[in-house]
Amino acid sequence: MSPSASEKEFSRFIVELMQSIGPVNAKAMFGGYGIFLNGLMFGLIADSVLYLKADKETEIGFKARGLEAFTYNKKGKEYKMSYYQAPEEALEDGEEMNSWATRAYGAALRAASRKREK
């Protein structure tokens, strides 16, 4: 399944909004988009909703705002990923997006570091 025209437009908007943290790009995947910086995925777009990478250090900030984790169903079972819905204010303000995207990229860096240690 390929992303819809509105999903493509939304991904372009998000990529442009995130350029303050570096050369962010979007790659179409699974009917949505992965959001990448320096080869690390730190965000995803599904159904025109932006989700940002979280870990033990940053998850509390998402949960405190009542933001939902990204979930998907496979063979009748629900799976939760370590990506949380971006706060609405991050979509409306470049500085807010910079802050949230930087935290998400930090979570992706920590996850990649743990994988290399194993």
PDB file of C-alpha atoms in Angstrom:
ATOM      1  CA  MET A   1       0.000   0.000   0.000  1.00  0.00           C
ATOM      2  CA  SER A   2       1.484   3.349  -0.983  1.00  0.00           C
ATOM      3  CA  PRO A   3       0.939   6.594   0.959  1.00  0.00           C
ATOM      4  CA  SER A   4      -1.934   8.861  -0.073  1.00  0.00           C
ATOM      5  CA  ALA A   5      -1.426  12.323  -1.560  1.00  0.00           C
ATOM      6  CA  SER A   6      -2.391  13.954   1.749  1.00  0.00           C
ATOM      7  CA  GLU A   7       0.093  11.694   3.587  1.00  0.00           C
ATOM      8  CA  LYS A   8       2.832  12.740   1.118  1.00  0.00           C
ATOM      9  CA  GLU A   9       2.009  16.406   1.669  1.00  0.00           C
ATOM     10  CA  PHE A  10       2.002  15.952   5.461  1.00  0.00           C
ATOM     11  CA  SER A  11       5.387  14.187   5.342  1.00  0.00           C
ATOM     12  CA  ARG A  12       6.877  17.067   3.306  1.00  0.00           C
ATOM     13  CA  PHE A  13       5.533  19.536   5.878  1.00  0.00           C
ATOM     14  CA  ILE A  14       7.055  17.546   8.758  1.00  0.00           C
ATOM     15  CA  VAL A  15      10.432  17.167   7.044  1.00  0.00           C
ATOM     16  CA  GLU A  16      10.546  20.914   6.366  1.00  0.00           C
ATOM     17  CA  LEU A  17       9.572  21.693   9.968  1.00  0.00           C
ATOM     18  CA  MET A  18      12.364  19.431  11.282  1.00  0.00           C
ATOM     19  CA  GLN A  19      15.213  20.824   9.168  1.00  0.00           C
ATOM     20  CA  SER A  20      16.459  22.842  12.160  1.00  0.00           C
ATOM     21  CA  ILE A  21      17.904  19.643  13.681  1.00  0.00           C
ATOM     22  CA  GLY A  22      19.682  18.527  10.500  1.00  0.00           C
ATOM     23  CA  PRO A  23      19.062  17.045   7.056  1.00  0.00           C
ATOM     24  CA  VAL A  24      15.888  15.137   7.953  1.00  0.00           C
ATOM     25  CA  ASN A  25      14.264  13.061   5.233  1.00  0.00           C
ATOM     26  CA  ALA A  26      11.221  10.821   4.878  1.00  0.00           C
ATOM     27  CA  LYS A  27      11.132   7.366   3.312  1.00  0.00           C
ATOM     28  CA  ALA A  28       7.891   5.690   2.271  1.00  0.00           C
ATOM     29  CA  MET A  29       7.347   2.481   4.200  1.00  0.00           C
ATOM     30  CA  PHE A  30       4.360   0.308   5.157  1.00  0.00           C
ATOM     31  CA  GLY A  31       1.807   2.763   3.770  1.00  0.00           C
ATOM     32  CA  GLY A  32       3.283   5.653   5.762  1.00  0.00           C
ATOM     33  CA  TYR A  33       6.694   7.233   6.210  1.00  0.00           C
ATOM     34  CA  GLY A  34       9.768   6.747   8.338  1.00  0.00           C
ATOM     35  CA  ILE A  35      11.467   9.995   9.413  1.00  0.00           C
ATOM     36  CA  PHE A  36      15.264   9.770   9.342  1.00  0.00           C
ATOM     37  CA  LEU A  37      18.323  11.801  10.312  1.00  0.00           C
ATOM     38  CA  ASN A  38      21.801  10.477   9.571  1.00  0.00           C
ATOM     39  CA  GLY A  39      20.376   7.058   8.708  1.00  0.00           C
ATOM     40  CA  LEU A  40      18.511   6.662  12.018  1.00  0.00           C
ATOM     41  CA  MET A  41      14.733   6.479  12.097  1.00  0.00           C
ATOM     42  CA  PHE A  42      13.409   8.694  14.879  1.00  0.00           C
ATOM     43  CA  GLY A  43       9.864   9.299  13.728  1.00  0.00           C
ATOM     44  CA  LEU A  44       7.090   7.771  11.698  1.00  0.00           C
ATOM     45  CA  ILE A  45       3.970   8.987  10.005  1.00  0.00           C
ATOM     46  CA  ALA A  46       0.906   6.765   9.843  1.00  0.00           C
ATOM     47  CA  ASP A  47      -2.574   7.946   8.855  1.00  0.00           C
ATOM     48  CA  SER A  48      -1.267  11.548   8.784  1.00  0.00           C
ATOM     49  CA  VAL A  49      -0.197  11.383  12.434  1.00  0.00           C
ATOM     50  CA  LEU A  50       3.408  12.014  13.463  1.00  0.00           C
ATOM     51  CA  TYR A  51       4.888   9.664  16.047  1.00  0.00           C
ATOM     52  CA  LEU A  52       8.294  10.283  17.652  1.00  0.00           C
ATOM     53  CA  LYS A  53      10.793   7.763  19.043  1.00  0.00           C
ATOM     54  CA  ALA A  54      10.718   7.425  22.824  1.00  0.00           C
ATOM     55  CA  ASP A  55      12.694   5.522  25.433  1.00  0.00           C
ATOM     56  CA  LYS A  56      12.787   5.315  29.231  1.00  0.00           C
ATOM     57  CA  GLU A  57      14.294   8.817  29.402  1.00  0.00           C
ATOM     58  CA  THR A  58      11.664  10.506  27.246  1.00  0.00           C
ATOM     59  CA  GLU A  59       8.537   8.337  27.476  1.00  0.00           C
ATOM     60  CA  ILE A  60       7.303  10.099  30.618  1.00  0.00           C
ATOM     61  CA  GLY A  61       7.023  13.398  28.725  1.00  0.00           C
ATOM     62  CA  PHE A  62       4.671  11.824  26.194  1.00  0.00           C
ATOM     63  CA  LYS A  63       2.620   9.982  28.803  1.00  0.00           C
ATOM     64  CA  ALA A  64       2.300  13.094  30.989  1.00  0.00           C
ATOM     65  CA  ARG A  65       0.562  14.810  28.065  1.00  0.00           C
ATOM     66  CA  GLY A  66      -1.727  11.846  27.460  1.00  0.00           C
ATOM     67  CA  LEU A  67      -0.135  11.107  24.069  1.00  0.00           C
ATOM     68  CA  GLU A  68      -0.715   7.651  22.630  1.00  0.00           C
ATOM     69  CA  ALA A  69       1.878   5.099  21.563  1.00  0.00           C
ATOM     70  CA  PHE A  70       1.864   3.876  17.984  1.00  0.00           C
ATOM     71  CA  THR A  71       0.202   0.474  17.755  1.00  0.00           C
ATOM     72  CA  TYR A  72      -0.529  -1.885  14.902  1.00  0.00           C
ATOM     73  CA  ASN A  73      -2.337  -5.191  14.506  1.00  0.00           C
ATOM     74  CA  LYS A  74      -0.779  -8.285  13.021  1.00  0.00           C
ATOM     75  CA  LYS A  75      -2.633 -11.569  12.799  1.00  0.00           C
ATOM     76  CA  GLY A  76      -5.195 -10.370  15.331  1.00  0.00           C
ATOM     77  CA  LYS A  77      -2.626  -9.302  17.925  1.00  0.00           C
ATOM     78  CA  GLU A  78      -1.908  -5.670  18.865  1.00  0.00           C
ATOM     79  CA  TYR A  79       1.715  -4.521  19.016  1.00  0.00           C
ATOM     80  CA  LYS A  80       2.925  -1.303  20.659  1.00  0.00           C
ATOM     81  CA  MET A  81       6.058   0.408  19.386  1.00  0.00           C
ATOM     82  CA  SER A  82       8.314   2.871  21.192  1.00  0.00           C
ATOM     83  CA  TYR A  83       6.934   5.794  19.200  1.00  0.00           C
ATOM     84  CA  TYR A  84       4.453   8.269  20.660  1.00  0.00           C
ATOM     85  CA  GLN A  85       2.158  10.776  19.019  1.00  0.00           C
ATOM     86  CA  ALA A  86       3.810  14.184  18.702  1.00  0.00           C
ATOM     87  CA  PRO A  87       2.163  16.948  20.718  1.00  0.00           C
ATOM     88  CA  GLU A  88      -0.068  19.262  18.686  1.00  0.00           C
ATOM     89  CA  GLU A  89       2.011  22.338  19.564  1.00  0.00           C
ATOM     90  CA  ALA A  90       5.071  20.749  17.907  1.00  0.00           C
ATOM     91  CA  LEU A  91       3.170  20.715  14.609  1.00  0.00           C
ATOM     92  CA  GLU A  92       2.398  24.416  14.956  1.00  0.00           C
ATOM     93  CA  ASP A  93       5.706  25.834  16.188  1.00  0.00           C
ATOM     94  CA  GLY A  94       9.200  25.305  14.779  1.00  0.00           C
ATOM     95  CA  GLU A  95      10.935  25.707  18.155  1.00  0.00           C
ATOM     96  CA  GLU A  96       8.628  23.158  19.775  1.00  0.00           C
ATOM     97  CA  MET A  97       9.251  20.746  16.923  1.00  0.00           C
ATOM     98  CA  ASN A  98      12.997  21.277  17.274  1.00  0.00           C
ATOM     99  CA  SER A  99      12.790  20.362  20.966  1.00  0.00           C
ATOM    100  CA  TRP A 100      10.635  17.259  20.473  1.00  0.00           C
ATOM    101  CA  ALA A 101      12.511  16.057  17.381  1.00  0.00           C
ATOM    102  CA  THR A 102      15.854  16.475  19.178  1.00  0.00           C
ATOM    103  CA  ARG A 103      14.588  14.324  22.062  1.00  0.00           C
ATOM    104  CA  ALA A 104      13.307  11.682  19.639  1.00  0.00           C
ATOM    105  CA  TYR A 105      16.621  11.626  17.770  1.00  0.00           C
ATOM    106  CA  GLY A 106      18.419  11.269  21.117  1.00  0.00           C
ATOM    107  CA  ALA A 107      16.250   8.237  21.908  1.00  0.00           C
ATOM    108  CA  ALA A 108      17.133   6.751  18.493  1.00  0.00           C
ATOM    109  CA  LEU A 109      20.853   7.343  19.149  1.00  0.00           C
ATOM    110  CA  ARG A 110      20.646   5.635  22.541  1.00  0.00           C
ATOM    111  CA  ALA A 111      18.781   2.662  21.023  1.00  0.00           C
ATOM    112  CA  ALA A 112      21.379   2.340  18.253  1.00  0.00           C
ATOM    113  CA  SER A 113      24.179   2.508  20.826  1.00  0.00           C
ATOM    114  CA  ARG A 114      22.599  -0.295  22.884  1.00  0.00           C
ATOM    115  CA  LYS A 115      22.282  -2.457  19.745  1.00  0.00           C
ATOM    116  CA  ARG A 116      25.970  -1.955  18.914  1.00  0.00           C
ATOM    117  CA  GLU A 117      26.946  -2.973  22.476  1.00  0.00           C
ATOM    118  CA  LYS A 118      25.191  -6.342  22.115  1.00  0.00           C
TER     119      LYS A 118
END
